[in-house]
Amino acid sequence: MTDVSRSDRVDVAELRDGLRGPVHTPGEPGYDAARTVWNGAIDRRPQAVATVSGTADIVAALAFARQHDLRVSVRGGGHNVAGFGTCDDGLVIDLSALKGIRVDPAARTVRAQGGVLWGELDHETQAFGLATTGGLVSSTGIAGFTLGGGIGWLMRAHGVAADNLVSADVVLADGRPVAADEELLWGLRGGGGNFGVVTSLEYRLHPVGPIVYGGVIFYPVERAAELLRFYQEWTRGLPDDLTTMVIFLAAPPEPFVPPAMRGRQVVAVACCHTGTATEAADAFKPLREFAEPVADVVGPLPYTALQTMFDGSAPHGLNAYWKTHHLSDLTADAIDTVVERAAELAALSPFSAIHLHHLEGAVSRTPSVGGAFSHRNSRFVLNILGQWTEGDPDPHLAWVRDTWEAMRAHASGDPYLNFLGDEGSTRARAAYSAEVFARLTALKREYDPENVFRLNQNIPPL
C-alpha cells in the first residue's frame, strides 16, 4: 500500500453492504464523534470510520482498504497520546463495540474483546476477586495498553499487562483470522499494533481485592527534593505487593485537600498495596514518617475505586503532549533537575504534571524472552505530561521538550512505548533492545510485509 494523502473520496456503499456495524463518513451524523480520540490535540479526518461488530466485519474492512489503497488505523479505546486510533484520508477500524468479556474463575483467566476498557474488565473480574495489571485510567483500552507493555498498580507483584497475556485472536494484514502462535504472541507482548487487528485477548488473573490499600499522600512541593532522595532509597526495599509513583501536580479541588492548598503545586506519592492491612501499614510507615503531609488519603478502598482515582486528571478531549524516559536510577543530579523543571508547572495548566513510576519487582524478574517488552532493568519510568484544555499550546509543548532534554543526561535514552508520542521510527526503535527489535522486524516481514499496520509505533518490515 502507498501512503499518500487523497483528495478524492471513496464510495463506501460496498463497505456498508459488507458490514453489520455502522460506517461513518464526513458530513454524516455521528462522524465527528466517531473520528475523535482521547487526545483533543489530535484532529484528523478519515474517509470512513467502520465500527465493526465482529471478526467478519474486520476482514471485510481490511479487504476494502486494500482494494482502495487506503491507510488503516485501528482503534480500541482510543486512549493513545500519539492519536494513532484515527487518521487523515484513510479508514479507521473501530473496535469500540466489541465488548465481550468472559471470566473463568477456576482457571483464573479472562478473555475479552478488543474494544473493552479497563474499567469494564475490572468490573467483571472483581466479581470473582480477581484482576490483572491494568491501566491507571479506567477509560484506557485493554488492547493498545497491553500491546505496548502495560505498567500499572499490579506490575510489581504480577508483571506488566503483556506478561499476563496468554493468548490472542488476530486478523492479519491479508485478512486471515488466526489464533496467535507462540512467536506471534511473543511479538504481541510489547510489540505494539504492528502485526494485525487483535480481536480478543486472554489474560492470566490473580487474587486481588475487592479491597486493597492505596491512595495518595500529598506533601508541600518545597519538600520535593527531600522526598525524592528518600523515595529512591525507600523503594529499594519495598515488598512486591506495593507499587508506587511520585507525581508533581496541582492539588485537586477535592474535600480531602485543605482549601488553602487546592490548586497549588504539590508533590505526591500514589500507591497500591495488595497485601494485608498490617503489611500495608508497615510498608507505608516510613513514608508517613518522612514529613508532615498536606493530605493523607491512603487506606482501604475497593480496587475498582483505586483504578478510577486518576480518571479526573485525564478527561476525554484533553489536549496532551507527552515525552518519556527510562531511568536506571534517581541520581542526585537527576533529582535536582526534576525539581527544577517541576517548578515551572505553576505557570501551566493544572492538568500538566510529572509522573515517576517505580518498576522492579516482578517487572525486572520476568524473563525478557517471554515477550517483546524491553528495558526491564530500569528502576523508574519518567512521564512528562503537557496537558491543557484551552489556550496557547506552545508553552506546554516547550516545557515538555525542555524538561525531556534536561533529563536526557540522567536517562537511559529509551522510551516507554505507551507514553511515546508520534516521534518517528527512531524513537520507536529505542523502546527495544537491538536483539528484540531484530526479532520484531523479522516477525513484521512475516505477518505484514507491506506494512499495512503502520499507523502505530512502527516496526518497518525491512
CSV table of C-alpha atoms in Angstrom, one decimal:
chain,number,residue,atom,x,y,z
A,1,MET,CA,0.0,0.0,0.0
A,2,THR,CA,1.1,3.5,-0.7
A,3,ASP,CA,0.7,6.2,2.0
A,4,VAL,CA,-0.4,9.3,0.1
A,5,SER,CA,-3.0,11.9,1.1
A,6,ARG,CA,-6.2,11.6,-1.0
A,7,SER,CA,-8.4,14.4,-2.2
A,8,ASP,CA,-10.8,12.0,-4.0
A,9,ARG,CA,-13.5,10.4,-1.9
A,10,VAL,CA,-14.0,6.6,-1.9
A,11,ASP,CA,-17.6,5.3,-2.4
A,12,VAL,CA,-18.3,3.4,0.8
A,13,ALA,CA,-21.5,1.8,-0.3
A,14,GLU,CA,-19.8,-1.5,-0.8
A,15,LEU,CA,-18.2,-1.3,2.6
A,16,ARG,CA,-21.6,-0.6,4.2
A,17,ASP,CA,-23.1,-3.5,2.4
A,18,GLY,CA,-20.4,-5.9,3.7
A,19,LEU,CA,-20.6,-4.9,7.4
A,20,ARG,CA,-23.1,-5.4,10.2
A,21,GLY,CA,-21.7,-2.4,12.1
A,22,PRO,CA,-22.2,1.2,11.0
A,23,VAL,CA,-19.9,3.2,8.8
A,24,HIS,CA,-19.5,6.9,9.4
A,25,THR,CA,-18.3,9.3,6.7
A,26,PRO,CA,-17.7,13.1,6.5
A,27,GLY,CA,-20.8,15.2,6.8
A,28,GLU,CA,-23.0,12.5,8.3
A,29,PRO,CA,-24.4,12.5,11.8
A,30,GLY,CA,-22.0,10.7,14.2
A,31,TYR,CA,-18.9,11.2,12.1
A,32,ASP,CA,-17.2,13.8,14.3
A,33,ALA,CA,-17.8,11.7,17.4
A,34,ALA,CA,-16.5,8.6,15.6
A,35,ARG,CA,-13.3,10.2,14.3
A,36,THR,CA,-12.2,11.7,17.6
A,37,VAL,CA,-9.9,10.1,20.1
A,38,TRP,CA,-9.0,10.8,23.7
A,39,ASN,CA,-6.2,13.3,22.9
A,40,GLY,CA,-8.0,16.5,21.9
A,41,ALA,CA,-4.9,17.8,20.2
A,42,ILE,CA,-5.4,15.2,17.5
A,43,ASP,CA,-7.8,16.4,14.8
A,44,ARG,CA,-7.8,14.1,11.8
A,45,ARG,CA,-10.5,13.3,9.2
A,46,PRO,CA,-10.6,9.8,7.9
A,47,GLN,CA,-12.6,8.9,4.8
A,48,ALA,CA,-14.6,6.5,6.8
A,49,VAL,CA,-14.9,5.0,10.3
A,50,ALA,CA,-16.1,1.4,10.4
A,51,THR,CA,-17.4,0.5,13.8
A,52,VAL,CA,-17.1,-3.3,13.5
A,53,SER,CA,-19.4,-5.8,15.1
A,54,GLY,CA,-17.0,-8.8,14.9
A,55,THR,CA,-14.2,-10.6,13.1
A,56,ALA,CA,-16.1,-10.8,9.8
A,57,ASP,CA,-16.5,-7.0,9.7
A,58,ILE,CA,-12.8,-6.6,10.3
A,59,VAL,CA,-12.0,-8.9,7.4
A,60,ALA,CA,-14.3,-7.0,5.1
A,61,ALA,CA,-12.9,-3.6,6.2
A,62,LEU,CA,-9.3,-4.7,5.6
A,63,ALA,CA,-10.3,-6.0,2.1
A,64,PHE,CA,-12.0,-2.7,1.3
A,65,ALA,CA,-8.9,-0.8,2.5
A,66,ARG,CA,-6.6,-3.0,0.3
A,67,GLN,CA,-8.9,-2.6,-2.7
A,68,HIS,CA,-9.0,1.2,-2.5
A,69,ASP,CA,-5.4,1.7,-1.3
A,70,LEU,CA,-6.5,3.3,2.0
A,71,ARG,CA,-4.2,3.7,5.0
A,72,VAL,CA,-5.6,1.9,8.1
A,73,SER,CA,-6.0,3.0,11.7
A,74,VAL,CA,-7.1,0.6,14.4
A,75,ARG,CA,-8.8,2.0,17.5
A,76,GLY,CA,-9.6,0.1,20.6
A,77,GLY,CA,-10.1,2.5,23.5
A,78,GLY,CA,-8.5,5.5,21.6
A,79,HIS,CA,-6.6,6.5,24.7
A,80,ASN,CA,-3.3,6.9,23.0
A,81,VAL,CA,-1.3,10.1,23.3
A,82,ALA,CA,0.0,9.8,19.7
A,83,GLY,CA,-3.5,9.6,18.3
A,84,PHE,CA,-2.9,6.5,16.1
A,85,GLY,CA,-6.5,5.4,16.6
A,86,THR,CA,-7.6,7.9,13.8
A,87,CYS,CA,-6.0,9.2,10.6
A,88,ASP,CA,-6.4,11.6,7.7
A,89,ASP,CA,-8.0,10.3,4.5
A,90,GLY,CA,-7.9,6.6,5.5
A,91,LEU,CA,-10.1,4.0,7.1
A,92,VAL,CA,-10.5,3.7,10.8
A,93,ILE,CA,-11.4,0.2,12.0
A,94,ASP,CA,-13.1,1.0,15.3
A,95,LEU,CA,-13.4,-1.9,17.8
A,96,SER,CA,-15.3,0.1,20.4
A,97,ALA,CA,-18.5,-2.1,20.0
A,98,LEU,CA,-16.6,-5.3,20.8
A,99,LYS,CA,-17.3,-5.6,24.5
A,100,GLY,CA,-17.5,-9.3,25.2
A,101,ILE,CA,-15.9,-10.5,28.5
A,102,ARG,CA,-15.8,-14.0,29.9
A,103,VAL,CA,-14.1,-14.8,33.2
A,104,ASP,CA,-13.1,-18.4,34.1
A,105,PRO,CA,-12.6,-18.2,37.9
A,106,ALA,CA,-11.4,-21.8,38.1
A,107,ALA,CA,-8.7,-21.3,35.6
A,108,ARG,CA,-8.1,-17.7,36.7
A,109,THR,CA,-8.3,-16.3,33.2
A,110,VAL,CA,-10.4,-13.8,31.4
A,111,ARG,CA,-11.0,-13.4,27.6
A,112,ALA,CA,-12.1,-10.0,26.4
A,113,GLN,CA,-12.7,-8.5,23.0
A,114,GLY,CA,-10.6,-5.7,21.6
A,115,GLY,CA,-13.0,-2.8,22.4
A,116,VAL,CA,-13.1,-3.4,26.2
A,117,LEU,CA,-11.8,-0.7,28.5
A,118,TRP,CA,-10.0,-1.4,31.8
A,119,GLY,CA,-12.9,-0.2,33.9
A,120,GLU,CA,-15.1,-2.7,32.2
A,121,LEU,CA,-12.7,-5.6,32.5
A,122,ASP,CA,-12.1,-4.8,36.2
A,123,HIS,CA,-15.8,-4.7,36.9
A,124,GLU,CA,-16.2,-8.3,35.7
A,125,THR,CA,-13.0,-9.8,37.1
A,126,GLN,CA,-13.6,-8.2,40.6
A,127,ALA,CA,-16.9,-10.0,40.8
A,128,PHE,CA,-14.6,-13.0,41.4
A,129,GLY,CA,-12.0,-11.2,43.5
A,130,LEU,CA,-9.5,-11.4,40.5
A,131,ALA,CA,-7.6,-8.9,38.5
A,132,THR,CA,-4.7,-8.4,36.1
A,133,THR,CA,-2.3,-5.5,35.6
A,134,GLY,CA,-4.3,-2.7,34.0
A,135,GLY,CA,-4.2,1.0,33.2
A,136,LEU,CA,-4.2,3.8,35.7
A,137,VAL,CA,-7.1,5.5,33.9
A,138,SER,CA,-10.2,3.3,33.6
A,139,SER,CA,-11.2,4.6,30.1
A,140,THR,CA,-7.9,3.2,28.7
A,141,GLY,CA,-8.5,0.3,26.2
A,142,ILE,CA,-7.1,-3.0,27.2
A,143,ALA,CA,-5.7,-3.9,23.7
A,144,GLY,CA,-3.4,-0.9,23.0
A,145,PHE,CA,-2.3,-0.8,26.6
A,146,THR,CA,-1.3,-4.4,26.6
A,147,LEU,CA,0.4,-4.4,23.2
A,148,GLY,CA,2.6,-1.6,24.4
A,149,GLY,CA,3.6,-3.3,27.6
A,150,GLY,CA,1.3,-2.0,30.2
A,151,ILE,CA,2.6,-0.7,33.5
A,152,GLY,CA,0.0,-0.4,36.4
A,153,TRP,CA,-0.7,-0.9,40.0
A,154,LEU,CA,-0.2,-4.7,40.0
A,155,MET,CA,3.0,-4.8,38.0
A,156,ARG,CA,5.5,-5.3,40.8
A,157,ALA,CA,3.6,-8.3,42.1
A,158,HIS,CA,2.4,-9.8,38.8
A,159,GLY,CA,4.4,-8.1,35.9
A,160,VAL,CA,3.2,-5.8,33.2
A,161,ALA,CA,-0.1,-6.4,31.3
A,162,ALA,CA,1.8,-8.0,28.4
A,163,ASP,CA,3.4,-10.6,30.8
A,164,ASN,CA,-0.1,-11.7,31.6
A,165,LEU,CA,-1.3,-12.1,28.0
A,166,VAL,CA,-1.7,-15.9,27.5
A,167,SER,CA,-3.4,-16.0,24.1
A,168,ALA,CA,-4.9,-13.7,21.4
A,169,ASP,CA,-7.0,-13.8,18.3
A,170,VAL,CA,-5.7,-11.7,15.4
A,171,VAL,CA,-6.9,-10.7,11.9
A,172,LEU,CA,-3.7,-10.4,9.8
A,173,ALA,CA,-3.0,-7.8,7.1
A,174,ASP,CA,-4.1,-10.3,4.4
A,175,GLY,CA,-7.4,-10.7,6.1
A,176,ARG,CA,-6.8,-14.1,7.7
A,177,PRO,CA,-8.2,-14.6,11.2
A,178,VAL,CA,-5.7,-16.6,13.3
A,179,ALA,CA,-5.1,-17.7,16.9
A,180,ALA,CA,-1.6,-16.3,17.7
A,181,ASP,CA,1.1,-18.9,17.8
A,182,GLU,CA,4.0,-18.8,20.2
A,183,GLU,CA,6.1,-16.5,18.1
A,184,LEU,CA,3.3,-14.1,17.2
A,185,LEU,CA,2.2,-14.0,20.8
A,186,TRP,CA,5.8,-13.1,21.8
A,187,GLY,CA,5.5,-10.1,19.5
A,188,LEU,CA,2.2,-9.0,20.8
A,189,ARG,CA,3.6,-8.9,24.3
A,190,GLY,CA,5.0,-5.4,23.8
A,191,GLY,CA,5.5,-5.1,20.1
A,192,GLY,CA,2.5,-2.7,19.6
A,193,GLY,CA,-0.1,-2.9,16.9
A,194,ASN,CA,2.3,-3.9,14.2
A,195,PHE,CA,1.1,-7.4,13.4
A,196,GLY,CA,-2.7,-7.3,12.9
A,197,VAL,CA,-6.0,-6.4,14.4
A,198,VAL,CA,-6.2,-8.1,17.8
A,199,THR,CA,-9.9,-9.1,18.2
A,200,SER,CA,-9.6,-10.8,21.6
A,201,LEU,CA,-7.1,-11.1,24.4
A,202,GLU,CA,-6.9,-13.7,27.2
A,203,TYR,CA,-5.2,-12.8,30.4
A,204,ARG,CA,-3.9,-14.6,33.5
A,205,LEU,CA,-5.7,-13.4,36.6
A,206,HIS,CA,-4.6,-13.1,40.2
A,207,PRO,CA,-6.4,-12.9,43.6
A,208,VAL,CA,-6.7,-9.1,44.1
A,209,GLY,CA,-9.3,-7.2,46.2
A,210,PRO,CA,-12.0,-6.5,46.3
A,211,ILE,CA,-10.3,-4.3,49.0
A,212,VAL,CA,-6.7,-3.1,48.6
A,213,TYR,CA,-4.8,-0.5,50.5
A,214,GLY,CA,-3.8,2.6,48.5
A,215,GLY,CA,-4.4,6.2,47.6
A,216,VAL,CA,-2.3,9.3,47.6
A,217,ILE,CA,-0.2,11.2,50.2
A,218,PHE,CA,0.4,14.9,49.3
A,219,TYR,CA,3.4,16.8,50.5
A,220,PRO,CA,4.4,20.5,50.1
A,221,VAL,CA,6.3,21.0,46.9
A,222,GLU,CA,9.0,22.7,48.9
A,223,ARG,CA,9.9,19.2,50.3
A,224,ALA,CA,10.2,17.7,46.8
A,225,ALA,CA,14.0,17.2,46.7
A,226,GLU,CA,14.0,15.6,50.2
A,227,LEU,CA,11.1,13.4,49.2
A,228,LEU,CA,12.8,12.1,46.0
A,229,ARG,CA,16.0,11.4,47.9
A,230,PHE,CA,14.0,9.5,50.5
A,231,TYR,CA,12.0,7.8,47.7
A,232,GLN,CA,14.9,6.5,45.7
A,233,GLU,CA,16.2,4.7,48.8
A,234,TRP,CA,12.9,3.6,50.3
A,235,THR,CA,11.8,1.9,47.1
A,236,ARG,CA,14.9,-0.4,47.2
A,237,GLY,CA,13.4,-2.4,50.0
A,238,LEU,CA,9.7,-2.4,49.1
A,239,PRO,CA,7.7,-5.6,49.0
A,240,ASP,CA,6.4,-6.7,45.6
A,241,ASP,CA,2.8,-6.2,46.9
A,242,LEU,CA,3.5,-2.4,46.9
A,243,THR,CA,3.6,-0.3,43.7
A,244,THR,CA,4.2,3.4,43.9
A,245,MET,CA,4.7,6.5,41.8
A,246,VAL,CA,5.7,10.1,42.5
A,247,ILE,CA,3.6,12.9,41.0
A,248,PHE,CA,4.2,16.6,40.7
A,249,LEU,CA,0.8,18.2,40.2
A,250,ALA,CA,-1.7,20.9,41.1
A,251,ALA,CA,-3.6,19.7,44.2
A,252,PRO,CA,-7.1,18.8,43.1
A,253,PRO,CA,-10.2,20.6,44.4
A,254,GLU,CA,-11.3,17.7,46.5
A,255,PRO,CA,-12.7,17.7,50.1
A,256,PHE,CA,-9.6,15.7,51.4
A,257,VAL,CA,-7.3,18.6,50.4
A,258,PRO,CA,-7.2,21.6,52.7
A,259,PRO,CA,-8.9,24.6,51.0
A,260,ALA,CA,-5.8,26.7,51.1
A,261,MET,CA,-3.9,24.1,49.2
A,262,ARG,CA,-6.3,23.4,46.4
A,263,GLY,CA,-4.9,24.3,43.0
A,264,ARG,CA,-1.4,24.8,44.4
A,265,GLN,CA,1.6,22.8,43.3
A,266,VAL,CA,2.3,19.8,45.5
A,267,VAL,CA,4.4,16.6,45.2
A,268,ALA,CA,2.6,13.3,46.0
A,269,VAL,CA,3.2,9.6,46.3
A,270,ALA,CA,0.4,7.4,44.9
A,271,CYS,CA,0.4,3.8,45.9
A,272,CYS,CA,-1.3,0.4,45.9
A,273,HIS,CA,-0.7,-2.4,48.3
A,274,THR,CA,-2.4,-5.8,47.7
A,275,GLY,CA,-1.4,-7.5,50.9
A,276,THR,CA,-3.0,-7.4,54.4
A,277,ALA,CA,-3.8,-4.3,56.4
A,278,THR,CA,-0.9,-5.0,58.8
A,279,GLU,CA,1.5,-5.5,55.9
A,280,ALA,CA,0.3,-2.3,54.2
A,281,ALA,CA,0.6,-0.2,57.4
A,282,ASP,CA,4.2,-1.5,58.0
A,283,ALA,CA,5.2,-0.7,54.3
A,284,PHE,CA,3.7,2.8,54.4
A,285,LYS,CA,5.1,3.7,57.8
A,286,PRO,CA,8.4,5.2,56.7
A,287,LEU,CA,6.6,7.2,54.0
A,288,ARG,CA,4.2,8.6,56.6
A,289,GLU,CA,7.0,9.5,58.9
A,290,PHE,CA,9.1,11.2,56.3
A,291,ALA,CA,7.3,14.6,56.7
A,292,GLU,CA,4.0,16.2,57.6
A,293,PRO,CA,1.8,15.7,54.6
A,294,VAL,CA,-0.7,18.2,53.2
A,295,ALA,CA,-3.2,15.4,53.0
A,296,ASP,CA,-3.1,11.6,53.5
A,297,VAL,CA,-5.8,9.6,51.8
A,298,VAL,CA,-4.1,6.2,51.8
A,299,GLY,CA,-6.2,3.4,53.3
A,300,PRO,CA,-8.5,0.5,52.5
A,301,LEU,CA,-10.6,1.1,49.4
A,302,PRO,CA,-12.1,-1.1,46.6
A,303,TYR,CA,-9.6,-1.9,43.8
A,304,THR,CA,-12.0,-0.6,41.3
A,305,ALA,CA,-12.0,2.8,43.1
A,306,LEU,CA,-8.2,2.9,43.0
A,307,GLN,CA,-8.4,2.1,39.3
A,308,THR,CA,-10.6,5.2,38.7
A,309,MET,CA,-8.8,7.5,41.1
A,310,PHE,CA,-7.0,9.4,38.3
A,311,ASP,CA,-9.8,9.5,35.8
A,312,GLY,CA,-10.5,13.2,36.6
A,313,SER,CA,-6.9,14.1,35.6
A,314,ALA,CA,-7.4,12.6,32.1
A,315,PRO,CA,-10.9,13.6,30.7
A,316,HIS,CA,-11.7,12.7,27.1
A,317,GLY,CA,-10.8,15.6,24.8
A,318,LEU,CA,-7.9,16.9,27.0
A,319,ASN,CA,-5.1,18.2,24.8
A,320,ALA,CA,-2.0,16.2,25.5
A,321,TYR,CA,1.7,16.2,24.6
A,322,TRP,CA,4.0,13.7,26.4
A,323,LYS,CA,7.6,12.7,26.4
A,324,THR,CA,9.2,9.8,28.3
A,325,HIS,CA,12.4,8.4,29.6
A,326,HIS,CA,13.5,5.2,31.3
A,327,LEU,CA,15.8,5.9,34.3
A,328,SER,CA,18.3,3.4,35.7
A,329,ASP,CA,18.2,5.3,39.0
A,330,LEU,CA,17.5,8.6,40.6
A,331,THR,CA,20.9,10.3,41.0
A,332,ALA,CA,21.3,13.5,43.0
A,333,ASP,CA,21.7,15.5,39.7
A,334,ALA,CA,18.5,13.8,38.3
A,335,ILE,CA,16.6,14.8,41.4
A,336,ASP,CA,17.8,18.4,41.2
A,337,THR,CA,16.8,18.6,37.5
A,338,VAL,CA,13.3,17.1,38.1
A,339,VAL,CA,12.6,19.5,40.9
A,340,GLU,CA,13.9,22.5,38.9
A,341,ARG,CA,11.7,21.6,35.9
A,342,ALA,CA,8.7,20.9,38.1
A,343,ALA,CA,8.9,24.4,39.4
A,344,GLU,CA,7.6,25.7,36.1
A,345,LEU,CA,4.3,23.7,36.3
A,346,ALA,CA,2.7,26.5,38.3
A,347,ALA,CA,2.7,28.6,35.1
A,348,LEU,CA,1.0,25.9,33.0
A,349,SER,CA,-2.4,24.2,33.0
A,350,PRO,CA,-3.4,22.4,36.2
A,351,PHE,CA,-3.6,19.2,34.1
A,352,SER,CA,0.2,19.2,33.3
A,353,ALA,CA,2.3,17.0,35.6
A,354,ILE,CA,5.4,14.9,36.0
A,355,HIS,CA,4.9,11.2,36.8
A,356,LEU,CA,7.7,8.9,38.1
A,357,HIS,CA,6.8,5.2,38.1
A,358,HIS,CA,8.7,2.7,40.2
A,359,LEU,CA,9.3,-0.6,38.4
A,360,GLU,CA,11.4,-3.5,39.6
A,361,GLY,CA,9.7,-6.4,41.4
A,362,ALA,CA,8.1,-8.9,39.0
A,363,VAL,CA,8.8,-6.5,36.1
A,364,SER,CA,12.5,-7.0,36.4
A,365,ARG,CA,12.3,-10.7,37.3
A,366,THR,CA,10.1,-11.7,34.3
A,367,PRO,CA,12.4,-13.2,31.6
A,368,SER,CA,12.6,-10.8,28.6
A,369,VAL,CA,12.5,-13.9,26.3
A,370,GLY,CA,8.8,-14.2,27.2
A,371,GLY,CA,7.8,-11.1,25.2
A,372,ALA,CA,9.0,-8.0,23.3
A,373,PHE,CA,8.6,-5.6,26.2
A,374,SER,CA,12.2,-4.4,26.9
A,375,HIS,CA,14.3,-2.4,29.4
A,376,ARG,CA,13.2,-4.4,32.4
A,377,ASN,CA,16.2,-3.4,34.4
A,378,SER,CA,15.2,0.3,34.7
A,379,ARG,CA,14.2,1.3,38.2
A,380,PHE,CA,11.9,4.1,37.0
A,381,VAL,CA,9.8,5.4,34.1
A,382,LEU,CA,9.5,9.1,33.8
A,383,ASN,CA,6.5,10.6,32.0
A,384,ILE,CA,6.4,14.4,31.3
A,385,LEU,CA,2.8,15.4,30.7
A,386,GLY,CA,1.9,18.7,29.0
A,387,GLN,CA,-1.9,18.8,29.1
A,388,TRP,CA,-4.3,21.7,28.6
A,389,THR,CA,-8.0,22.3,27.8
A,390,GLU,CA,-7.7,25.7,26.1
A,391,GLY,CA,-5.3,28.5,25.2
A,392,ASP,CA,-1.9,28.5,23.5
A,393,PRO,CA,-0.3,25.1,23.4
A,394,ASP,CA,3.2,26.4,22.8
A,395,PRO,CA,4.1,26.9,26.5
A,396,HIS,CA,3.1,23.3,27.2
A,397,LEU,CA,5.0,21.9,24.2
A,398,ALA,CA,8.1,23.9,25.1
A,399,TRP,CA,8.1,22.9,28.7
A,400,VAL,CA,7.7,19.2,27.9
A,401,ARG,CA,10.5,19.3,25.3
A,402,ASP,CA,12.8,21.3,27.6
A,403,THR,CA,12.2,19.0,30.5
A,404,TRP,CA,12.9,15.9,28.4
A,405,GLU,CA,16.1,17.4,27.1
A,406,ALA,CA,17.2,18.4,30.6
A,407,MET,CA,16.7,14.8,31.8
A,408,ARG,CA,18.5,13.1,28.9
A,409,ALA,CA,21.8,13.2,30.7
A,410,HIS,CA,20.2,11.2,33.6
A,411,ALA,CA,18.3,8.7,31.5
A,412,SER,CA,19.0,5.6,29.5
A,413,GLY,CA,17.8,7.1,26.2
A,414,ASP,CA,14.9,4.6,26.0
A,415,PRO,CA,11.2,5.5,25.9
A,416,TYR,CA,8.3,3.5,27.3
A,417,LEU,CA,6.2,2.7,24.3
A,418,ASN,CA,2.8,3.6,25.8
A,419,PHE,CA,3.9,7.1,26.8
A,420,LEU,CA,5.6,7.8,23.5
A,421,GLY,CA,4.0,10.3,21.1
A,422,ASP,CA,4.3,10.3,17.3
A,423,GLU,CA,8.0,10.8,17.3
A,424,GLY,CA,9.1,8.6,14.3
A,425,SER,CA,10.6,5.2,13.9
A,426,THR,CA,14.0,6.0,15.6
A,427,ARG,CA,12.3,6.7,18.9
A,428,ALA,CA,10.0,3.7,18.5
A,429,ARG,CA,13.1,1.5,17.8
A,430,ALA,CA,14.7,2.8,21.0
A,431,ALA,CA,11.9,1.2,23.0
A,432,TYR,CA,13.5,-2.2,22.4
A,433,SER,CA,16.9,-3.8,22.8
A,434,ALA,CA,18.7,-4.5,19.5
A,435,GLU,CA,18.1,-8.2,19.7
A,436,VAL,CA,14.3,-7.7,20.4
A,437,PHE,CA,14.0,-5.2,17.6
A,438,ALA,CA,15.6,-7.6,15.1
A,439,ARG,CA,13.2,-10.3,16.1
A,440,LEU,CA,10.3,-7.9,15.8
A,441,THR,CA,11.4,-6.9,12.3
A,442,ALA,CA,11.5,-10.5,11.2
A,443,LEU,CA,8.0,-11.0,12.6
A,444,LYS,CA,6.8,-7.9,10.8
A,445,ARG,CA,8.2,-9.3,7.5
A,446,GLU,CA,6.3,-12.5,8.0
A,447,TYR,CA,2.9,-11.1,9.1
A,448,ASP,CA,2.8,-7.6,7.5
A,449,PRO,CA,5.4,-7.3,4.7
A,450,GLU,CA,3.6,-4.4,3.1
A,451,ASN,CA,3.4,-2.5,6.4
A,452,VAL,CA,-0.4,-2.2,6.3
A,453,PHE,CA,-0.4,-1.6,10.0
A,454,ARG,CA,2.0,1.3,10.1
A,455,LEU,CA,-0.1,3.9,11.9
A,456,ASN,CA,1.4,2.9,15.3
A,457,GLN,CA,4.9,2.9,16.9
A,458,ASN,CA,6.0,1.4,13.7
A,459,ILE,CA,8.4,-1.5,13.2
A,460,PRO,CA,9.2,-1.5,9.4
A,461,PRO,CA,9.4,-4.9,7.7
A,462,LEU,CA,12.8,-4.0,6.1
